[in-house]
Short mmCIF file of C-alpha atoms in Angstrom, two decimals:
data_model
loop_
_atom_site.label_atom_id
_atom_site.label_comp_id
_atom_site.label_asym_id
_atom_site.label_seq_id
_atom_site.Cartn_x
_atom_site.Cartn_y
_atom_site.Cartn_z
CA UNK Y 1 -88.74 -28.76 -35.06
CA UNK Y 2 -88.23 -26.60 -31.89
CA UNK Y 3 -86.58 -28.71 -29.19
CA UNK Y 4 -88.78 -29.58 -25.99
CA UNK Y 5 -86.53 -30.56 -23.57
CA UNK Y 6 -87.62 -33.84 -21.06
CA UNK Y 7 -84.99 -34.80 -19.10
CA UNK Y 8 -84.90 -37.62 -15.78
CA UNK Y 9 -82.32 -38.12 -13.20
CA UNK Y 10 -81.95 -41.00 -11.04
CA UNK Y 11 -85.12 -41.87 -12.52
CA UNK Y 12 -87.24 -39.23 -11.63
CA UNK Y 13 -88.57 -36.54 -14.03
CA UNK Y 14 -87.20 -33.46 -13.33
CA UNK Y 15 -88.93 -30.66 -16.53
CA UNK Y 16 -90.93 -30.41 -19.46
CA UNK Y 17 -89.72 -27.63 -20.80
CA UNK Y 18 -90.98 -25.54 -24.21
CA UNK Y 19 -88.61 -24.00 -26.32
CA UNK Y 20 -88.56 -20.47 -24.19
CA UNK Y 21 -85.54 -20.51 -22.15
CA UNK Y 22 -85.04 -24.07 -22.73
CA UNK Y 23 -81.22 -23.51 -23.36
CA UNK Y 24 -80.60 -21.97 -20.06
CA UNK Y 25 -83.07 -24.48 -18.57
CA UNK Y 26 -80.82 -27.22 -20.27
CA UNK Y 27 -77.99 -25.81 -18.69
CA UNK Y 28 -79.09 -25.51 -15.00
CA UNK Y 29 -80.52 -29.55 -15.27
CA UNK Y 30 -76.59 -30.53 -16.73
CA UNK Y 31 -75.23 -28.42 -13.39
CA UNK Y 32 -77.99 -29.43 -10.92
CA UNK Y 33 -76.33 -32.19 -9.11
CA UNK Y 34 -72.85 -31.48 -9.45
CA UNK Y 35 -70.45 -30.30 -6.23
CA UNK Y 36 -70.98 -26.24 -6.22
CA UNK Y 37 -66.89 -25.75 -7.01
CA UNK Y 38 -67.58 -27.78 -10.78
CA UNK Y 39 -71.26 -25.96 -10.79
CA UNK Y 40 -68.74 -22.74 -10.92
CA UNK Y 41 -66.46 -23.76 -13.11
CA UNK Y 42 -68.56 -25.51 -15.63
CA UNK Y 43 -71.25 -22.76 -15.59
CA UNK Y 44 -68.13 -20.40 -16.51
CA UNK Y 45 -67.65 -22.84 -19.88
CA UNK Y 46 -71.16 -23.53 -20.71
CA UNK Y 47 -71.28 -19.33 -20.58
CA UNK Y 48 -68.07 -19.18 -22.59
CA UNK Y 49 -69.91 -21.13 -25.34
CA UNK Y 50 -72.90 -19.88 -25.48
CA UNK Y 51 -71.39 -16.15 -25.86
CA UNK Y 52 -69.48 -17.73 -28.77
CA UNK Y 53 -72.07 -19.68 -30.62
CA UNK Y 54 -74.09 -16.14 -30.29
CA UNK Y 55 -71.15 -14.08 -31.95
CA UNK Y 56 -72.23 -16.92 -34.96
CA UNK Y 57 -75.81 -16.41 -34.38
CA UNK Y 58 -76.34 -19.76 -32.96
CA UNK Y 59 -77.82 -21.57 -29.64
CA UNK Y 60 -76.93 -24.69 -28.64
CA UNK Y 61 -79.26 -27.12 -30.39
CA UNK Y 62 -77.98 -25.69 -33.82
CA UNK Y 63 -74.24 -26.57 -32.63
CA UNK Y 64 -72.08 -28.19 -35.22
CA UNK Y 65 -68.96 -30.28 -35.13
CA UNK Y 66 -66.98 -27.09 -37.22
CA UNK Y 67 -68.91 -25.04 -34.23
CA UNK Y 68 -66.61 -26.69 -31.79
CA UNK Y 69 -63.76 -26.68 -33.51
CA UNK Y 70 -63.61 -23.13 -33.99
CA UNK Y 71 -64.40 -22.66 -30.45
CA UNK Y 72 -61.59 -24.85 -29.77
CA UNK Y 73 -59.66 -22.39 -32.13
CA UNK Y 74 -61.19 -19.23 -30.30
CA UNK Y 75 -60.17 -20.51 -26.53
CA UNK Y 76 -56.46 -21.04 -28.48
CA UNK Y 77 -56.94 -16.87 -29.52
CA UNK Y 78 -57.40 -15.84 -26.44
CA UNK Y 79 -53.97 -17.05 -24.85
CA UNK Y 80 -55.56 -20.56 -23.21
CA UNK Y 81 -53.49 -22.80 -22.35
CA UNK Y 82 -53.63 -26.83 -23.87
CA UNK Y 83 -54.89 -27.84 -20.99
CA UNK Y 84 -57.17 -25.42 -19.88
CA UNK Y 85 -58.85 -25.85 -23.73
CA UNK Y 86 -59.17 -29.50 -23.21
CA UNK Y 87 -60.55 -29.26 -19.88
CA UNK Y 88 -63.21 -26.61 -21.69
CA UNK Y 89 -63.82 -28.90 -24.52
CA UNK Y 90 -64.55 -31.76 -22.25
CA UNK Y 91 -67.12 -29.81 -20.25
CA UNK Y 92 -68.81 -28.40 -23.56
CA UNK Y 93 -69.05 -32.91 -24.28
CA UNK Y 94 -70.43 -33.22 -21.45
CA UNK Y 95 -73.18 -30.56 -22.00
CA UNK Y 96 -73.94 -31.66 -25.29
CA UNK Y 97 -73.67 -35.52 -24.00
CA UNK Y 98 -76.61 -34.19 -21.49
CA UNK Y 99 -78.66 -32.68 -24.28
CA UNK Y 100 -78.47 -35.27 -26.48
CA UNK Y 101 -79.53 -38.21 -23.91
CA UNK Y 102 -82.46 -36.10 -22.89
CA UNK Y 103 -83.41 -35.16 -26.41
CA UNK Y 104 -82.94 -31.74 -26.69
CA UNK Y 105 -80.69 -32.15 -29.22
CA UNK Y 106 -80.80 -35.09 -32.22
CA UNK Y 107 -77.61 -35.49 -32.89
CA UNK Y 108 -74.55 -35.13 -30.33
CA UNK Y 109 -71.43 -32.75 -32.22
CA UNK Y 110 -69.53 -33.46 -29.15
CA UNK Y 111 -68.58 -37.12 -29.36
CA UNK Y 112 -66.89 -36.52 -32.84
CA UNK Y 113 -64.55 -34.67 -31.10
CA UNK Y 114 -61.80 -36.69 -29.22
CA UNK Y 115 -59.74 -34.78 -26.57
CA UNK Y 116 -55.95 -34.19 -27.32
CA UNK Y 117 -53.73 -35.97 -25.20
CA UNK Y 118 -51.92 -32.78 -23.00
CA UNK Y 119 -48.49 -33.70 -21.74
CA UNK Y 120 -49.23 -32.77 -18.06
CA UNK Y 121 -45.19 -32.73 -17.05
CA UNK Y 122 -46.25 -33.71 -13.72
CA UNK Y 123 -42.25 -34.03 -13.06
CA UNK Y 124 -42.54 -30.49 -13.30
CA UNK Y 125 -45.36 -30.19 -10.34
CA UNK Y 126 -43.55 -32.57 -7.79
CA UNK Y 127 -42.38 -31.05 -4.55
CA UNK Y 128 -39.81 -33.06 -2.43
CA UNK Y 129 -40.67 -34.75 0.92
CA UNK Y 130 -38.04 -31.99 2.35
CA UNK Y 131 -39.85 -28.92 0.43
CA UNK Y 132 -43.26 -30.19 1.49
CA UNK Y 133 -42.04 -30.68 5.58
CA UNK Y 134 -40.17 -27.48 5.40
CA UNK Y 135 -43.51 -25.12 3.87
CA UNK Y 136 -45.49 -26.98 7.09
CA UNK Y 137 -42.43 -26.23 9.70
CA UNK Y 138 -42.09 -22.71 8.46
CA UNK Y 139 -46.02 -22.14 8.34
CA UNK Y 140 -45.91 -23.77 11.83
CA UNK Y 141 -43.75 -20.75 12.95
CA UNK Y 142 -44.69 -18.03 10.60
CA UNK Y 143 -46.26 -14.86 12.31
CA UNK Y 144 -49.90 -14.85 11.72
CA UNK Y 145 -52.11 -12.16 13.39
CA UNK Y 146 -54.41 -14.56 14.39
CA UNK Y 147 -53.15 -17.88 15.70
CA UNK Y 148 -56.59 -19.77 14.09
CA UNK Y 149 -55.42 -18.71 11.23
CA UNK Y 150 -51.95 -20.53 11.33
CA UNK Y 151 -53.56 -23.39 12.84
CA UNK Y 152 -56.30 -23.76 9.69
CA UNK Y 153 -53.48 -23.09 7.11
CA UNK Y 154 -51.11 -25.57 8.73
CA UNK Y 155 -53.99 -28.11 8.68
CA UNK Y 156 -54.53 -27.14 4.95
CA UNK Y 157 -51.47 -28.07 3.79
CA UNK Y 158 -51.45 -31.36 5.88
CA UNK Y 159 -54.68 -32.52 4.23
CA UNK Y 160 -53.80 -31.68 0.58
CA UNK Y 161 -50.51 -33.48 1.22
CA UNK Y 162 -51.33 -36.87 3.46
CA UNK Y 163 -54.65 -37.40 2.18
CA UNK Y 164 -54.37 -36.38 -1.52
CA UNK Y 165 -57.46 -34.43 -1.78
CA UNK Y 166 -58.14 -32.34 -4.79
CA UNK Y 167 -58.86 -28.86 -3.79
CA UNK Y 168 -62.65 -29.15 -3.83
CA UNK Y 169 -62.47 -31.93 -1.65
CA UNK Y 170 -60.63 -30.54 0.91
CA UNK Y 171 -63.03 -26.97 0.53
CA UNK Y 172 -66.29 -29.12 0.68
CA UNK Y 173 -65.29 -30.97 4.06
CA UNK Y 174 -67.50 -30.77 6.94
CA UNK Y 175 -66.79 -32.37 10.28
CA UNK Y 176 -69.85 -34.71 9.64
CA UNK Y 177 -67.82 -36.04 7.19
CA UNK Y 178 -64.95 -37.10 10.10
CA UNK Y 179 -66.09 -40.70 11.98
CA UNK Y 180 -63.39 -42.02 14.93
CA UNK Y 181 -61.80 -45.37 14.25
CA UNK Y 182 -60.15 -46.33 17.16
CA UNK Y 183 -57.22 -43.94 18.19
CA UNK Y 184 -57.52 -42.30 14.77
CA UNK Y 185 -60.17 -41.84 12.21
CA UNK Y 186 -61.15 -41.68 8.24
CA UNK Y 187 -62.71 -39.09 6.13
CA UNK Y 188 -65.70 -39.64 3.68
CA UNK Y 189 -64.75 -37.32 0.60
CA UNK Y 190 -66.96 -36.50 -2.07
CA UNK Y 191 -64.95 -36.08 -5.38
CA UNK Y 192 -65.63 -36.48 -9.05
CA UNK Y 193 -68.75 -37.29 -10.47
CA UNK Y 194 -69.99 -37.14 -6.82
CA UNK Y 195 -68.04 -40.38 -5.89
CA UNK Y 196 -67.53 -41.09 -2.48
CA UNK Y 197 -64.30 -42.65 -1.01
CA UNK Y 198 -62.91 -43.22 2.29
CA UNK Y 199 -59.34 -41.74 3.71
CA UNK Y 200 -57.99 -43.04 6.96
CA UNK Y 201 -55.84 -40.28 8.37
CA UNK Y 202 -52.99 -40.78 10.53
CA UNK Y 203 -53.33 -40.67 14.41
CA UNK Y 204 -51.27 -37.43 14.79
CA UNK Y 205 -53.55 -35.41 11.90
CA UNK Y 206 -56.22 -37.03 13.41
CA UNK Y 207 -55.95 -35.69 16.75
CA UNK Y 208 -54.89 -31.89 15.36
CA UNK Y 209 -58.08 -32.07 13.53
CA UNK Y 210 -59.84 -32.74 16.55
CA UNK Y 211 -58.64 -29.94 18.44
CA UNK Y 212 -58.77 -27.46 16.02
CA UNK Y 213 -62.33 -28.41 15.87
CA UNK Y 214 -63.33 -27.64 19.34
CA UNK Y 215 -66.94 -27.55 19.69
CA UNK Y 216 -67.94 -26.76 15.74
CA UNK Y 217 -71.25 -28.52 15.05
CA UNK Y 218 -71.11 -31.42 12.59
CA UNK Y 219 -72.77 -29.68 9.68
CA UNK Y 220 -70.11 -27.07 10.28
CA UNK Y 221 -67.27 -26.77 7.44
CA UNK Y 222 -64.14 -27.95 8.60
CA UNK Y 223 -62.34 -24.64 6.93
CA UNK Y 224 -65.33 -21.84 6.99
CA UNK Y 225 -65.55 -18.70 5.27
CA UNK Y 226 -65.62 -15.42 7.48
CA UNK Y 227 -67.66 -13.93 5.13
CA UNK Y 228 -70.15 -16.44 5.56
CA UNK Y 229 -70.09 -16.48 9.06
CA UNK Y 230 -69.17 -19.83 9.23
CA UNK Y 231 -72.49 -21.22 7.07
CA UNK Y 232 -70.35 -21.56 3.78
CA UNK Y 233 -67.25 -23.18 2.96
CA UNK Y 234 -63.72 -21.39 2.07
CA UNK Y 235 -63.42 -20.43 -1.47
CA UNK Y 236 -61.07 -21.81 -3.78
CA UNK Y 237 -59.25 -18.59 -4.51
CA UNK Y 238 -58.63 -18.20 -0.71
CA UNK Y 239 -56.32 -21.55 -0.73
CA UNK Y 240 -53.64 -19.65 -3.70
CA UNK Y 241 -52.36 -17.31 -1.01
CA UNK Y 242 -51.88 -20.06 1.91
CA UNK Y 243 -49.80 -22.45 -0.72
CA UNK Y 244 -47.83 -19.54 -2.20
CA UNK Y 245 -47.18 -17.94 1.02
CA UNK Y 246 -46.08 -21.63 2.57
CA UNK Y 247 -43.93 -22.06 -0.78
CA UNK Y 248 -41.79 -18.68 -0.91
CA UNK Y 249 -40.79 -19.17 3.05
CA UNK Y 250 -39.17 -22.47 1.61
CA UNK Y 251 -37.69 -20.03 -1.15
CA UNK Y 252 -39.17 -22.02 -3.78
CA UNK Y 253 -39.40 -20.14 -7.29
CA UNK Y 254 -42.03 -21.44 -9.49
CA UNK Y 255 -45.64 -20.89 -9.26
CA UNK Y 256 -46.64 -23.77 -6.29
CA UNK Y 257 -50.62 -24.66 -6.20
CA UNK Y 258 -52.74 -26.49 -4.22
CA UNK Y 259 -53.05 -29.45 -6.73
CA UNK Y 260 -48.81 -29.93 -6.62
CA UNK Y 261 -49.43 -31.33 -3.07
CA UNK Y 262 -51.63 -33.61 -4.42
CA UNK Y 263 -48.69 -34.53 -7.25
CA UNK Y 264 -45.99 -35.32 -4.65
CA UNK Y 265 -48.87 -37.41 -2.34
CA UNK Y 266 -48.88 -40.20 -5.27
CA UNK Y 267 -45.58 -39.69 -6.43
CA UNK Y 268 -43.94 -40.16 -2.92
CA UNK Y 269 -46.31 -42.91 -2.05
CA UNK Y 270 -45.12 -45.03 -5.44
CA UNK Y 271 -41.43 -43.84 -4.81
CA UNK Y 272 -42.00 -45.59 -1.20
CA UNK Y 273 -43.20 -48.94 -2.62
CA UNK Y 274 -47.09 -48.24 -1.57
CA UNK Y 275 -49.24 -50.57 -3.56
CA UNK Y 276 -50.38 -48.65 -6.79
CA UNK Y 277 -54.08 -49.37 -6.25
CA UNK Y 278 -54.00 -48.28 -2.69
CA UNK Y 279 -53.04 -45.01 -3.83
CA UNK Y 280 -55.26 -45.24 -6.74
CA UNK Y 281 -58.25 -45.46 -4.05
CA UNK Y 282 -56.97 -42.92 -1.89
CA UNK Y 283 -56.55 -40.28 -4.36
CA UNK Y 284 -59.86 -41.30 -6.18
CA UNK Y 285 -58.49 -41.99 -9.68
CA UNK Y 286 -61.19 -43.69 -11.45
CA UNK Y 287 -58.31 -45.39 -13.76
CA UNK Y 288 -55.57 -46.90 -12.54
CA UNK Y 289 -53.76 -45.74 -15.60
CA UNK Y 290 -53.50 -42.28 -13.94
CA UNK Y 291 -52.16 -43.83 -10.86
CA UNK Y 292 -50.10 -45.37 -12.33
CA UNK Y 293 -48.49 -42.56 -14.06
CA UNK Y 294 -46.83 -40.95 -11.05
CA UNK Y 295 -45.01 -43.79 -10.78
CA UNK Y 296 -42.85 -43.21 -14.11
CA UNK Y 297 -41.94 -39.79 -12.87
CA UNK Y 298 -39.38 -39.87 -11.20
CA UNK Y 299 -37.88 -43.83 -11.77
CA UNK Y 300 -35.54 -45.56 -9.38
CA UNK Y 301 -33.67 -47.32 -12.49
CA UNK Y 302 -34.00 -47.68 -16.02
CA UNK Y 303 -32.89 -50.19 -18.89
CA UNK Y 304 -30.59 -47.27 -19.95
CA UNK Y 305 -28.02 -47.83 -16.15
CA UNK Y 306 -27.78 -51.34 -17.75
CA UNK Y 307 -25.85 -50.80 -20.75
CA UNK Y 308 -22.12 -50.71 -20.83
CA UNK Y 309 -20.21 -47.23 -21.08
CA UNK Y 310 -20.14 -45.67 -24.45
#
């Protein structure tokens, strides 16, 4: 029988859709009301597959649980990383989650699959509170040729690092998004799964926010594209430069990203004593298991300093 795809959101119907086009269809309803950054990304995946499952003369609603193995296998060929696979693999279950629950597909390959556990090394992606204020002093008094620009990359790094954000977080920030609380203020930050939390900044990022603002509208992104002419948001790509740049001035080596000032956020903040589930709520986690973790990187004692010399 030739799938007819019906599929509701939020309760409202969004397409009846024959068989023509349907997969592509399928694809756009999965994307439609995720942040644009994971539209991107995912969209990259879902394309990924689909290219695959054609090399086997296949769509979609024909996929098989050997289908996604060997595209697990064929993401592993092409020099992919563990990580990078899994975070592939558990897009693709989300897709097929999606066509499954709105009956485009009768049976759902993906949930036979269970994601491999990645050992993330997060050790590895920890800056120290000296490295982290030495890439802002240095970026303070780098020589820019345009001084907005050192003020908006200086700003960049403050955010990822004080308030934790993931880098679509910080990219999708718009100064409606800012309210005043007394001397200070918080931020409202959309993150996974389109879950809102709020961040209280500190007065003094507070205040550098405000001026850098000046008189930008409210619908205006805090960190604007000059291609866009303001209208849309700094890419994702753009941020790689302003981190790496930051990171060699402190003559730091290895390949610094966006996300490892994120890392030392939760790991400093657990190294300090601040309670696990503020941090948890902060940052977003939606386990406190993952919280959690950043707290057994970098221990302040062990059982092992207890036993006697050997």
């Amino acid at each position: 029988m030739t799938p007819v795809l019906v599929v509701k959101t939020r309760g409202k119907q969004l397409a009846h859709l024959a068989p023509v086009d349907a997969q592509q269809r399928l694809i756009e309803l999965w994307l439609h009301d995720k942040p644009e950054s994971t539209k991107k990304c995912y969209m990259r995946y879902a394309t990924e597959l689909t290219a695959f499952l054609a090399g086997v003369n296949k769509a979609i609603a024909q996929t098989t649980v050997e289908d996604l193995v060997a595209f697990s296998e064929h993401l592993h060929n092409k020099g992919l990383g563990a990580a990078t696979i899994k975070t592939y693999i558990a897009a693709v279950k989300s897709l097929l989650s999606f066509a499954y629950k709105t009956g485009y597909i009768r049976f759902n390959p993906g949930a036979a699959i269970k994601l491999k556990k990645v050992d993330q090394r997060l050790h590895e992606k920890v800056l120290t509170e000296t490295d982290i204020a030495l890439m802002i002093r240095l970026a303070e008094r780098a020589e820019y040729r345009y001084k907005y620009q050192q003020i908006r990359d200086v700003l960049i790094l403050k955010l990822l690092y004080v308030a934790g954000l993931r880098v679509s977080e910080l990219v999708g920030l718009m100064w409606k998004d800012f309210t005043p609380r007394d001397r200070s203020g918080q931020i409202t930050v959309v993150g996974k799964g389109n879950k809102s939390r709020h961040v209280l900044l500190p007065e003094y990022l507070w205040v550098e926010l405000m001026n850098y603002r000046g008189d930008a509208l409210k619908d205006a992104y805090v960190f604007p594209s000059r291609k866009g002419k303001g209208l849309k948001p700094l890419q994702r790509q753009n941020l790689d430069p302003i981190i790496k740049d930051a990171a060699q001035r402190v003559g730091l080596t290895e390949k610094v990203s966006c996300h490892w000032l994120r890392h030392s956020h939760a790991t400093h903040n657990a190294e300090r004593g601040t309670p696990v589930p503020l941090i948890q709520q902060t940052m977003g986690h939606a386990d406190l298991a993952t919280t959690s973790g950043y707290i057994h990187i970098r221990p302040g004692d062990s059982s092992a300093l207890h036993l006697p010399r050997v």
